[in-house]
Amino acid sequence: MRSYGQYCAVARALDVIGDRWSLLIVRELLLHDGARYTDLRKGLPGIATNLLADRLRDLEEAGVVEREDAPPPVATTLFRLTERGRSLQPVLRALLAWGAPLLTDGQRGDEFRSYWLKFPLEAQLTDHAPDQPPVAIQVQTADEPMVVETVDGAVRARPGVVDDADLTLSGPPDIVLGVLMGALEPKAAKKRGLEYAGDPAVLRRLLR
Amino acid sequence: MRSYGQYCAVARALDVIGDRWSLLIVRELLLHDGARYTDLRKGLPGIATNLLADRLRDLEEAGVVEREDAPPPVATTLFRLTERGRSLQPVLRALLAWGAPLLTDGQRGDEFRSYWLKFPLEAQLTDHAPDQPPVAIQVQTADEPMVVETVDGAVRARPGVVDDADLTLSGPPDIVLGVLMGALEPKAAKKRGLEYAGDPAVLRRLLR
DNA sequence: CAGCATCCGCTTTGATACTG
DNA sequence: CAGTATCAAAGCGGATGCTG
């Protein structure tokens, strides 16, 4: 990117990560540290492959990303965030918070990966009854199942399955997200394609 | 900007404010609410006038900026942030914090406006002795003088002059900033063009 | 197959000139 | 003062080809 040529911290930051796709690459690496080129392409639908290569090079030069030639049997290049790269998390969090209201008008044909739910869910949900036994919610939407669970008073979301989930949600991403963010009543959501099974109190415990 | 087409809050946020110059326009309006088109141009050295007009239109459509046709005697258009626009402040703060280390390698011919110091100074400085009488630092660098002063235990920076400053700093922006951020010792700074007069304890009170 | 590089058409940006 | 208009240059998106 061409520099803004301004002696200002915001402008200098944007000189480094203001390029199109750059912050989304950082998002992918925050969600999936040690990703292969192909993983990044899958997580960045719409990016041109030459741009991904360019950006990775730029970010590497800027000290945000580092590449590691994994030894056999993997024998592939892994891309990681440096410490400096991980310190972009507050920027992503702020953007996430600002952008969250823009999700309420539905998916509108946008691409979606269910592990993208990790950040909004962990930001929004809190365990309001950490003394109670832990709970787990199984979420099924789009490409892969996710688990939302309480761990030591914190709420964690990860790809995966649990067989003893206290609550199971499945349906379109925007509906599932709406319910999990407390913006949509389960009753209304059922009419819009939500499958809902288990204990509703679990949701109230995390939402409040 | 072309949409990323991803159902993700970060991507949707970037769809709105990820365009080149957009966040710097927001910076200007946060620093100078109710700015005229010409004020914005002065505060955004390097922007092409058609781009400024385009971005202001886009941001207005997105509900970030609003324009107000000021009545006489002003009789000009004023641009303001909406509430939604002001809520971008955490994003700017996060970018500022991330970009701050990039300022330490000097100004390198970059443009500078002294009121840009407001955010970094207020973010970095704290009044560690709020019970003591208030203090003021007069800062003179580049285009206009700035005052850094304690107000009810907070630190405020604003364009202007005070005649009873406890400390006066003047010199090149990067040197003055280095001293005020505590990254540069006054002694070393003097060798690099800093004029320094008054009570050094004032600085220690705000830095610690 | 993973990790690019190249080519090409299109869009965005930048610089400058001009206007109500 | 607050923009349009114009045009060249750079950046982006999509397709495809190359190399280990």
Short mmCIF file of C-alpha atoms in Angstrom, two decimals, chain B residues 14-197:
data_model
loop_
_atom_site.label_atom_id
_atom_site.label_comp_id
_atom_site.label_asym_id
_atom_site.label_seq_id
_atom_site.Cartn_x
_atom_site.Cartn_y
_atom_site.Cartn_z
CA LEU B 14 -14.53 -3.18 6.85
CA ASP B 15 -17.14 -3.04 4.10
CA VAL B 16 -18.17 0.28 5.62
CA ILE B 17 -14.96 1.87 6.92
CA GLY B 18 -12.27 -0.22 5.26
CA ASP B 19 -11.89 2.04 2.28
CA ARG B 20 -8.73 4.01 1.91
CA TRP B 21 -8.97 7.33 3.81
CA SER B 22 -12.25 6.50 5.54
CA LEU B 23 -10.85 5.99 9.03
CA LEU B 24 -8.62 9.03 8.71
CA ILE B 25 -11.69 11.09 7.90
CA VAL B 26 -13.25 9.72 11.07
CA ARG B 27 -10.08 10.65 12.95
CA GLU B 28 -10.36 14.21 11.72
CA LEU B 29 -14.00 14.45 12.73
CA LEU B 30 -13.28 13.00 16.16
CA LEU B 31 -10.62 15.67 16.64
CA HIS B 32 -12.62 18.44 15.06
CA ASP B 33 -16.35 17.83 15.10
CA GLY B 34 -18.26 20.11 12.82
CA ALA B 35 -15.50 20.51 10.27
CA ARG B 36 -15.81 22.21 6.92
CA TYR B 37 -14.74 20.53 3.72
CA THR B 38 -11.67 22.73 3.64
CA ASP B 39 -10.76 21.88 7.22
CA LEU B 40 -10.89 18.22 6.33
CA ARG B 41 -8.63 18.77 3.35
CA LYS B 42 -6.09 20.54 5.53
CA GLY B 43 -6.18 17.75 8.06
CA LEU B 44 -5.85 15.05 5.42
CA PRO B 45 -2.77 16.07 3.46
CA GLY B 46 -2.46 13.91 0.40
CA ILE B 47 -6.14 13.18 -0.17
CA ALA B 48 -7.52 13.94 -3.61
CA THR B 49 -10.49 16.24 -3.42
CA ASN B 50 -12.73 13.93 -5.43
CA LEU B 51 -11.94 11.10 -3.03
CA LEU B 52 -12.82 13.24 -0.05
CA ALA B 53 -16.14 14.07 -1.64
CA ASP B 54 -16.75 10.40 -2.49
CA ARG B 55 -15.90 9.17 0.98
CA LEU B 56 -18.01 11.77 2.71
CA ARG B 57 -20.94 10.69 0.56
CA ASP B 58 -20.31 7.02 1.31
CA LEU B 59 -19.93 7.62 5.03
CA GLU B 60 -23.07 9.73 5.06
CA GLU B 61 -24.99 6.94 3.34
CA ALA B 62 -23.63 4.47 5.88
CA GLY B 63 -24.85 6.64 8.75
CA VAL B 64 -21.39 7.47 10.03
CA VAL B 65 -21.26 11.12 8.99
CA GLU B 66 -23.95 13.74 8.68
CA ARG B 67 -23.80 17.10 6.99
CA GLU B 68 -25.39 20.20 8.30
CA ASP B 69 -25.93 23.35 6.30
CA ALA B 70 -24.92 25.91 8.87
CA PRO B 71 -27.07 29.02 8.94
CA PRO B 72 -25.57 32.48 8.35
CA PRO B 73 -23.22 34.00 9.31
CA VAL B 74 -21.28 30.75 8.82
CA ALA B 75 -23.28 29.76 5.75
CA THR B 76 -21.25 26.71 4.97
CA THR B 77 -21.58 22.98 5.19
CA LEU B 78 -20.41 21.36 8.39
CA PHE B 79 -19.57 17.68 8.60
CA ARG B 80 -20.18 15.86 11.84
CA LEU B 81 -20.01 12.32 13.12
CA THR B 82 -23.29 10.67 13.98
CA GLU B 83 -23.55 8.72 17.21
CA ARG B 84 -22.72 5.64 15.18
CA GLY B 85 -19.67 7.43 13.84
CA ARG B 86 -18.47 8.46 17.29
CA SER B 87 -18.75 4.84 18.34
CA LEU B 88 -15.77 4.18 16.08
CA GLN B 89 -13.56 5.74 18.73
CA PRO B 90 -12.53 2.36 20.20
CA VAL B 91 -11.41 1.26 16.75
CA LEU B 92 -9.27 4.35 16.37
CA ARG B 93 -7.91 3.91 19.88
CA ALA B 94 -6.90 0.34 19.15
CA LEU B 95 -5.23 1.35 15.90
CA LEU B 96 -3.49 4.20 17.67
CA ALA B 97 -2.09 1.90 20.32
CA TRP B 98 -0.91 -0.56 17.71
CA GLY B 99 0.60 2.12 15.52
CA ALA B 100 2.32 4.10 18.26
CA PRO B 101 5.56 2.05 18.12
CA LEU B 102 5.79 2.92 14.43
CA LEU B 103 6.33 6.57 15.31
CA THR B 104 9.63 6.03 17.04
CA ASP B 105 11.65 5.95 13.86
CA GLY B 106 11.11 9.62 13.21
CA GLN B 107 9.01 11.80 10.99
CA ARG B 108 10.83 10.97 7.74
CA GLY B 109 9.24 13.75 5.73
CA ASP B 110 5.71 12.83 6.73
CA GLU B 111 3.15 15.55 7.07
CA PHE B 112 2.18 16.55 10.58
CA ARG B 113 -0.52 18.55 12.36
CA SER B 114 0.09 19.29 16.00
CA TYR B 115 -3.52 18.63 17.03
CA TRP B 116 -2.91 15.00 16.02
CA LEU B 117 -1.01 14.82 19.31
CA LYS B 118 -4.26 14.95 21.26
CA PHE B 119 -5.07 11.23 21.11
CA PRO B 120 -1.62 9.78 21.78
CA LEU B 121 -0.99 12.22 24.61
CA GLU B 122 -4.32 11.68 26.32
CA ALA B 123 -3.94 7.94 25.93
CA GLN B 124 -0.42 7.86 27.29
CA LEU B 125 -0.45 10.45 30.06
CA THR B 126 -2.15 10.18 33.43
CA ASP B 127 -2.23 12.56 36.33
CA HIS B 128 -0.50 10.54 39.03
CA ALA B 129 -0.89 13.29 41.61
CA PRO B 130 -4.45 14.53 41.16
CA ASP B 131 -4.45 16.07 44.66
CA GLN B 132 -1.69 18.50 43.72
CA PRO B 133 -2.52 21.81 42.02
CA PRO B 134 -3.17 21.43 38.29
CA VAL B 135 -0.30 21.78 35.89
CA ALA B 136 0.02 22.80 32.27
CA ILE B 137 2.61 22.09 29.62
CA GLN B 138 2.97 24.36 26.64
CA VAL B 139 3.95 22.41 23.54
CA GLN B 140 5.23 24.19 20.46
CA THR B 141 5.91 22.08 17.41
CA ALA B 142 4.96 22.40 13.77
CA ASP B 143 1.88 24.38 12.86
CA GLU B 144 0.10 25.43 16.03
CA PRO B 145 0.78 25.48 19.77
CA MET B 146 -0.80 22.87 22.02
CA VAL B 147 -1.52 22.81 25.72
CA VAL B 148 -1.39 19.68 27.83
CA GLU B 149 -3.07 20.21 31.17
CA THR B 150 -4.53 18.32 34.10
CA VAL B 151 -8.24 18.79 34.64
CA ASP B 152 -9.90 17.05 37.58
CA GLY B 153 -7.40 14.26 37.59
CA ALA B 154 -7.56 13.75 33.84
CA VAL B 155 -5.08 14.91 31.24
CA ARG B 156 -6.36 16.97 28.35
CA ALA B 157 -4.56 18.16 25.25
CA ARG B 158 -5.91 20.97 23.10
CA PRO B 159 -4.70 23.56 20.64
CA GLY B 160 -4.00 26.84 22.39
CA VAL B 161 -1.66 28.73 24.67
CA VAL B 162 -1.41 29.34 28.39
CA ASP B 163 0.78 32.09 29.77
CA ASP B 164 1.59 30.38 33.05
CA ALA B 165 2.79 27.00 31.78
CA ASP B 166 4.82 24.98 34.26
CA LEU B 167 6.84 23.48 31.46
CA THR B 168 7.49 24.49 27.89
CA LEU B 169 8.61 22.13 25.16
CA SER B 170 9.40 23.02 21.61
CA GLY B 171 11.15 21.24 18.80
CA PRO B 172 10.53 18.76 16.01
CA PRO B 173 7.38 16.64 16.39
CA ASP B 174 9.13 13.31 16.81
CA ILE B 175 11.43 14.68 19.51
CA VAL B 176 8.67 16.44 21.43
CA LEU B 177 6.48 13.36 21.17
CA GLY B 178 9.33 11.11 22.29
CA VAL B 179 9.84 13.19 25.41
CA LEU B 180 6.15 13.39 26.21
CA MET B 181 5.74 9.64 25.78
CA GLY B 182 8.69 8.98 28.02
CA ALA B 183 10.64 7.26 25.27
CA LEU B 184 13.29 9.94 25.08
CA GLU B 185 15.27 11.46 27.95
CA PRO B 186 15.18 15.26 27.98
CA LYS B 187 18.97 15.32 27.96
CA ALA B 188 19.20 13.26 24.79
CA ALA B 189 16.34 15.22 23.29
CA LYS B 190 18.10 18.55 23.80
CA LYS B 191 20.87 17.35 21.56
CA ARG B 192 18.30 16.63 18.89
CA GLY B 193 16.63 20.00 18.80
CA LEU B 194 14.43 20.15 21.88
CA GLU B 195 13.96 23.42 23.73
CA TYR B 196 13.01 22.63 27.28
CA ALA B 197 12.19 25.16 29.97
#
